[in-house]
Short mmCIF file of C-alpha atoms and ligand atoms in Angstrom, two decimals:
data_model
loop_
_atom_site.label_atom_id
_atom_site.label_comp_id
_atom_site.label_asym_id
_atom_site.label_seq_id
_atom_site.Cartn_x
_atom_site.Cartn_y
_atom_site.Cartn_z
CA MET A 1 42.75 138.25 136.16
CA ALA A 2 42.73 137.78 132.63
CA GLY A 3 45.91 136.39 132.56
CA ILE A 4 47.26 132.93 134.58
CA LEU A 5 47.86 132.25 138.01
CA PHE A 6 50.69 130.30 138.45
CA ILE A 7 51.15 128.82 142.12
CA ILE A 8 54.44 127.73 142.76
CA SER A 9 55.17 125.37 146.14
CA ALA A 10 58.17 123.61 147.55
CA PRO A 11 60.16 122.52 150.65
CA SER A 12 62.34 125.52 151.78
CA GLY A 13 65.89 124.52 150.20
CA SER A 14 64.47 122.83 147.12
CA GLY A 15 65.73 124.86 144.72
CA LYS A 16 62.56 127.51 143.55
CA SER A 17 64.02 130.48 144.13
CA THR A 18 66.55 129.07 141.40
CA LEU A 19 64.17 127.84 138.92
CA VAL A 20 62.10 130.16 138.72
CA THR A 21 65.10 132.87 137.98
CA GLN A 22 66.09 130.83 135.39
CA LEU A 23 62.37 130.29 133.83
CA ARG A 24 62.05 133.55 134.02
CA THR A 25 65.23 134.22 131.90
CA LEU A 26 63.30 131.52 128.85
CA VAL A 27 59.74 132.32 129.56
CA GLU A 28 58.40 135.59 128.43
CA GLY A 29 55.02 138.16 129.69
CA LEU A 30 55.73 136.62 133.65
CA ASP A 31 55.21 138.71 136.32
CA PHE A 32 56.23 137.53 139.99
CA SER A 33 54.41 138.69 142.88
CA VAL A 34 56.50 140.17 146.15
CA SER A 35 55.28 138.92 148.72
CA TYR A 36 54.87 140.49 152.27
CA THR A 37 56.65 139.09 155.31
CA THR A 38 57.87 139.67 158.62
CA ARG A 39 61.26 137.87 158.56
CA ALA A 40 64.40 139.42 158.62
CA PRO A 41 65.84 140.15 154.86
CA ARG A 42 68.90 137.46 154.07
CA GLY A 43 72.31 138.02 152.27
CA SER A 44 71.92 140.60 149.74
CA GLU A 45 67.90 140.37 149.84
CA GLU A 46 66.36 143.99 149.04
CA ASP A 47 63.00 145.65 150.16
CA GLY A 48 60.00 144.96 147.58
CA ARG A 49 62.70 142.88 145.10
CA GLU A 50 62.47 139.68 146.57
CA TYR A 51 60.07 140.17 149.81
CA HIS A 52 58.31 143.40 151.24
CA PHE A 53 59.97 143.66 154.68
CA THR A 54 57.38 144.92 157.10
CA THR A 55 56.47 144.93 160.66
CA ARG A 56 54.23 142.44 162.41
CA GLU A 57 51.92 145.64 163.57
CA ARG A 58 51.84 147.02 159.79
CA PHE A 59 51.38 142.67 158.27
CA GLU A 60 48.26 142.45 160.85
CA ALA A 61 47.02 145.98 159.93
CA MET A 62 46.86 144.78 156.30
CA ILE A 63 45.12 141.72 157.29
CA ALA A 64 42.63 143.49 159.03
CA ALA A 65 41.98 145.76 155.84
CA GLU A 66 41.41 142.64 153.59
CA GLU A 67 44.53 143.72 151.49
CA PHE A 68 45.96 139.65 151.08
CA LEU A 69 44.93 137.34 148.73
CA GLU A 70 45.89 134.35 151.05
CA TRP A 71 48.62 134.99 153.90
CA ALA A 72 49.84 132.34 156.14
CA GLU A 73 52.61 131.76 159.58
CA VAL A 74 55.48 129.87 158.26
CA PHE A 75 58.50 129.44 160.63
CA GLY A 76 56.49 131.31 162.88
CA ASN A 77 56.48 134.85 160.28
CA TYR A 78 53.84 136.13 158.39
CA TYR A 79 54.26 135.65 154.34
CA GLY A 80 51.33 136.96 152.62
CA THR A 81 50.21 137.55 148.64
CA ALA A 82 48.61 141.54 148.24
CA LEU A 83 45.34 141.85 146.25
CA SER A 84 47.54 144.86 144.23
CA ALA A 85 49.71 141.46 142.58
CA LEU A 86 47.09 140.72 140.78
CA GLU A 87 45.84 144.09 139.72
CA HIS A 88 49.90 144.42 138.72
CA ALA A 89 49.93 141.53 136.82
CA ARG A 90 46.16 142.26 135.06
CA ARG A 91 47.64 145.92 134.27
CA LEU A 92 50.75 144.29 132.39
CA GLY A 93 48.31 141.61 130.39
CA LYS A 94 51.19 138.96 132.55
CA ASP A 95 50.34 136.02 134.29
CA LEU A 96 51.58 135.68 137.77
CA LEU A 97 53.74 133.62 139.01
CA LEU A 98 53.04 132.98 143.77
CA ASP A 99 55.46 131.67 145.36
CA ILE A 100 53.98 130.69 148.46
CA ASP A 101 53.63 127.75 150.77
CA VAL A 102 51.35 124.97 150.84
CA GLN A 103 48.67 126.88 153.46
CA GLY A 104 48.30 130.01 151.21
CA ALA A 105 48.62 127.55 148.02
CA MET A 106 45.25 126.00 149.72
CA GLN A 107 43.72 129.38 149.60
CA VAL A 108 44.49 130.55 146.48
CA MET A 109 42.91 127.09 144.77
CA GLN A 110 39.66 127.68 147.07
CA LYS A 111 39.32 131.04 145.80
CA LEU A 112 40.90 131.15 142.64
CA PRO A 113 40.48 127.49 141.28
CA ALA A 114 41.37 127.82 137.55
CA ALA A 115 44.99 128.60 139.20
CA VAL A 116 47.63 126.54 138.06
CA SER A 117 49.31 125.13 140.87
CA ILE A 118 53.17 123.03 140.57
CA PHE A 119 54.62 121.36 143.15
CA ILE A 120 58.86 121.24 143.09
CA LEU A 121 60.49 118.32 145.29
CA PRO A 122 63.88 117.77 145.39
CA PRO A 123 65.06 114.07 144.66
CA SER A 124 65.24 113.22 148.26
CA PRO A 125 65.79 113.87 151.62
CA LYS A 126 69.53 113.80 152.17
CA ILE A 127 69.77 116.00 148.87
CA LEU A 128 67.27 118.27 150.31
CA GLU A 129 69.62 118.27 153.81
CA MET A 130 72.35 119.34 151.31
CA ARG A 131 71.19 121.69 149.70
CA LEU A 132 70.07 123.17 153.10
CA ARG A 133 73.50 123.40 154.46
CA ASN A 134 75.03 124.56 151.55
CA ARG A 135 73.04 127.79 151.45
CA SER A 136 73.06 128.48 154.97
CA GLU A 137 77.05 128.45 154.78
CA ALA A 138 77.06 130.87 151.88
CA GLU A 139 74.48 133.33 153.65
CA LYS A 140 76.11 132.18 156.79
CA MET A 141 72.73 132.58 158.65
CA THR A 142 71.03 129.60 159.43
CA SER A 143 71.36 127.78 162.47
CA GLU A 144 71.21 123.68 162.77
CA ALA A 145 67.65 124.50 165.05
CA VAL A 146 66.20 126.08 161.44
CA ILE A 147 67.68 123.63 158.69
CA GLU A 148 66.20 120.65 161.08
CA LYS A 149 62.72 122.59 161.48
CA ARG A 150 63.20 122.88 157.41
CA LEU A 151 63.55 119.54 157.16
CA ALA A 152 60.65 118.21 159.06
CA GLU A 153 58.32 120.12 157.59
CA ALA A 154 59.55 119.62 154.69
CA GLU A 155 58.04 115.89 154.65
CA HIS A 156 54.45 117.93 156.25
CA GLU A 157 54.32 120.04 152.77
CA LEU A 158 55.35 116.98 150.63
CA LYS A 159 51.88 114.88 152.10
CA GLN A 160 49.95 117.42 150.39
CA ILE A 161 51.93 116.94 146.86
CA ARG A 162 48.69 115.54 145.64
CA SER A 163 46.25 118.88 145.68
CA TYR A 164 49.05 119.98 143.41
CA LYS A 165 48.18 119.36 139.18
CA TYR A 166 52.14 119.56 138.80
CA ALA A 167 54.52 118.10 140.60
CA LEU A 168 58.35 118.21 139.17
CA VAL A 169 61.40 116.45 141.02
CA ASN A 170 64.24 119.98 141.09
CA ASP A 171 67.19 117.16 140.28
CA VAL A 172 68.89 117.92 137.40
CA LEU A 173 68.75 121.85 137.02
CA ASP A 174 68.43 122.11 132.94
CA GLN A 175 65.96 119.28 133.42
CA ALA A 176 63.41 120.47 136.18
CA VAL A 177 64.07 123.66 134.48
CA ALA A 178 62.41 122.45 130.50
CA GLU A 179 59.74 121.13 132.25
CA MET A 180 58.83 124.47 134.57
CA ARG A 181 58.80 125.82 130.95
CA ALA A 182 56.90 122.94 129.64
CA ILE A 183 53.76 123.29 131.32
CA VAL A 184 53.44 127.38 131.51
CA LEU A 185 53.55 127.21 127.64
CA CYS A 186 51.59 123.94 127.57
CA GLU A 187 49.32 125.71 130.08
CA ARG A 188 49.01 128.72 127.55
CA GLY A 189 48.57 126.97 124.20
CA LEU A 190 51.62 127.25 123.23
CA GLY A 191 53.13 123.48 124.01
CA ASP A 192 53.33 121.96 120.42
CA GLY A 193 56.27 119.37 120.60
CA ILE A 194 56.49 119.63 124.86
CA GLN A 195 53.16 118.50 125.76
CA ALA A 196 54.57 114.78 126.77
CA ILE A 197 56.57 116.59 128.83
CA ALA A 198 53.86 118.79 130.85
CA SER A 199 52.39 115.71 130.94
CA SER A 200 54.76 113.63 132.56
CA CYS A 201 54.40 116.25 135.25
CA ARG A 202 50.87 115.76 136.39
CA THR A 203 49.94 114.29 139.53
CA ASP A 204 47.31 112.50 138.89
CA ALA A 205 49.53 109.93 136.85
CA VAL A 206 52.77 110.02 138.72
CA SER A 207 55.05 109.09 136.86
CA PRO A 208 58.14 106.51 137.65
CA ARG A 209 60.38 109.71 138.46
CA LEU A 210 58.04 110.87 140.93
CA ARG A 211 57.24 108.49 142.56
CA GLU A 212 61.04 107.53 143.13
CA ALA A 213 61.56 110.80 144.73
CA LEU A 214 58.57 110.53 146.89
CA ASP A 215 59.26 107.10 148.31
CA THR A 216 62.74 108.60 149.47
CA PHE A 217 60.03 110.66 151.80
CA HIS A 218 58.35 107.73 152.69
CA ILE A 219 55.14 109.52 151.15
CA HIS A 220 53.53 106.52 148.66
CA ALA A 221 51.49 107.99 146.12
CA ARG A 222 48.76 105.81 144.01
P1 LIG B 301 64.69 127.94 147.67
O1 LIG B 301 64.12 128.81 146.99
O2 LIG B 301 63.51 126.51 147.43
O3 LIG B 301 64.38 127.86 149.61
P2 LIG B 301 67.66 127.24 146.86
O4 LIG B 301 66.59 128.16 145.16
O5 LIG B 301 67.55 128.88 147.57
O6 LIG B 301 66.28 126.81 147.18
O7 LIG B 301 68.51 126.94 146.32
C1 LIG B 301 69.02 126.40 147.66
C2 LIG B 301 70.17 125.43 147.24
O8 LIG B 301 70.21 124.52 146.21
C3 LIG B 301 71.08 126.82 146.57
O9 LIG B 301 72.08 126.72 147.03
C4 LIG B 301 71.34 126.28 145.19
O10 LIG B 301 72.32 126.70 144.52
C5 LIG B 301 70.88 125.13 145.04
N1 LIG B 301 70.36 124.39 143.91
C6 LIG B 301 69.29 124.33 143.39
N2 LIG B 301 68.80 123.52 142.53
C7 LIG B 301 69.83 122.48 142.00
C8 LIG B 301 70.14 121.62 141.35
N3 LIG B 301 69.23 121.18 140.29
N4 LIG B 301 71.17 120.72 141.94
C9 LIG B 301 71.84 121.39 142.89
N5 LIG B 301 71.84 122.33 143.56
C10 LIG B 301 70.40 123.42 143.32
P1 LIG B 302 61.79 131.75 152.53
O1 LIG B 302 61.45 132.60 154.00
O2 LIG B 302 62.87 131.00 152.59
O3 LIG B 302 61.92 133.08 151.72
O4 LIG B 302 60.39 131.21 152.74
C1 LIG B 302 59.71 130.48 153.04
C2 LIG B 302 58.46 130.20 153.15
O5 LIG B 302 57.34 130.99 153.31
C3 LIG B 302 58.88 129.23 151.11
O6 LIG B 302 57.84 127.83 151.70
C4 LIG B 302 58.00 130.63 150.46
O7 LIG B 302 57.21 130.04 149.61
C5 LIG B 302 56.96 130.75 151.65
N1 LIG B 302 56.07 131.95 151.26
C6 LIG B 302 56.56 133.18 150.83
N2 LIG B 302 56.14 134.12 149.63
C7 LIG B 302 54.79 133.44 150.71
C8 LIG B 302 53.37 134.18 150.52
O8 LIG B 302 52.78 135.77 150.26
N3 LIG B 302 52.39 133.52 151.64
C9 LIG B 302 52.17 132.17 151.87
N4 LIG B 302 51.80 132.14 151.81
N5 LIG B 302 53.98 132.03 151.75
C10 LIG B 302 55.11 132.29 151.20
#
């Protein structure tokens, strides 16, 4: 594809959807890949908007027909990015944003090494737990067991953070949005005056802010 492919991963509840929604109001020319999933819609989610909701049978048929750029099983459900999402963005002349889990991100990094990967992490496990609980209260859906599972999974996912080019801590929302914007614009070569913001998120030179957040998860960055 001609545009840039941005891969965004984050432990569930880190605030990735909130960040991406804000980013898309600030930065033009970003297409968002709507994934396929076998999980049930949550809250006000609509088919074709947040996800293409589908059955396991249909999803497995798509795997067999090699219709996915990547797919993975997350929390017991299938999730996948259709190859057609790349084609769609290319036709629109836009960059493409993939919101996918760590397993899917590794597949895309291998297949398309030019993709720009960004990891979003919460400031601490405590805050992540609070956000997961707030969200589940708002949606009146998620059980205690699901929250526990997501917290454990977060620690597992964070171990892969150094495979990503950038990482940012979603503490103060406006700051995290500004960092995402800086990364996107700098990768487009349009980041005059904001390179320092994007550079501060590089994982090859862990910032004190990132180190502090990783420490709370007992992950010790070099
Ligand atoms: P994700 O998409 O990563 O699962 P969400 O965007 O649904 O996460 O956010 C989880 C919860 O945290 C939501 O209730 C959201 O409003 C809240 N949230 C997101 N970012 C922040 C932030 N920077 N500060 C405080 N709360 C936040
Ligand atoms: P949720 O069910 O909370 O929307 O998403 C659960 C997890 O699945 C998140 O980590 C999200 O990034 C991931 N996910 C969403 N779509 C895809 C996809 O197409 N591929 C992969 N590999 N993961 C996805």
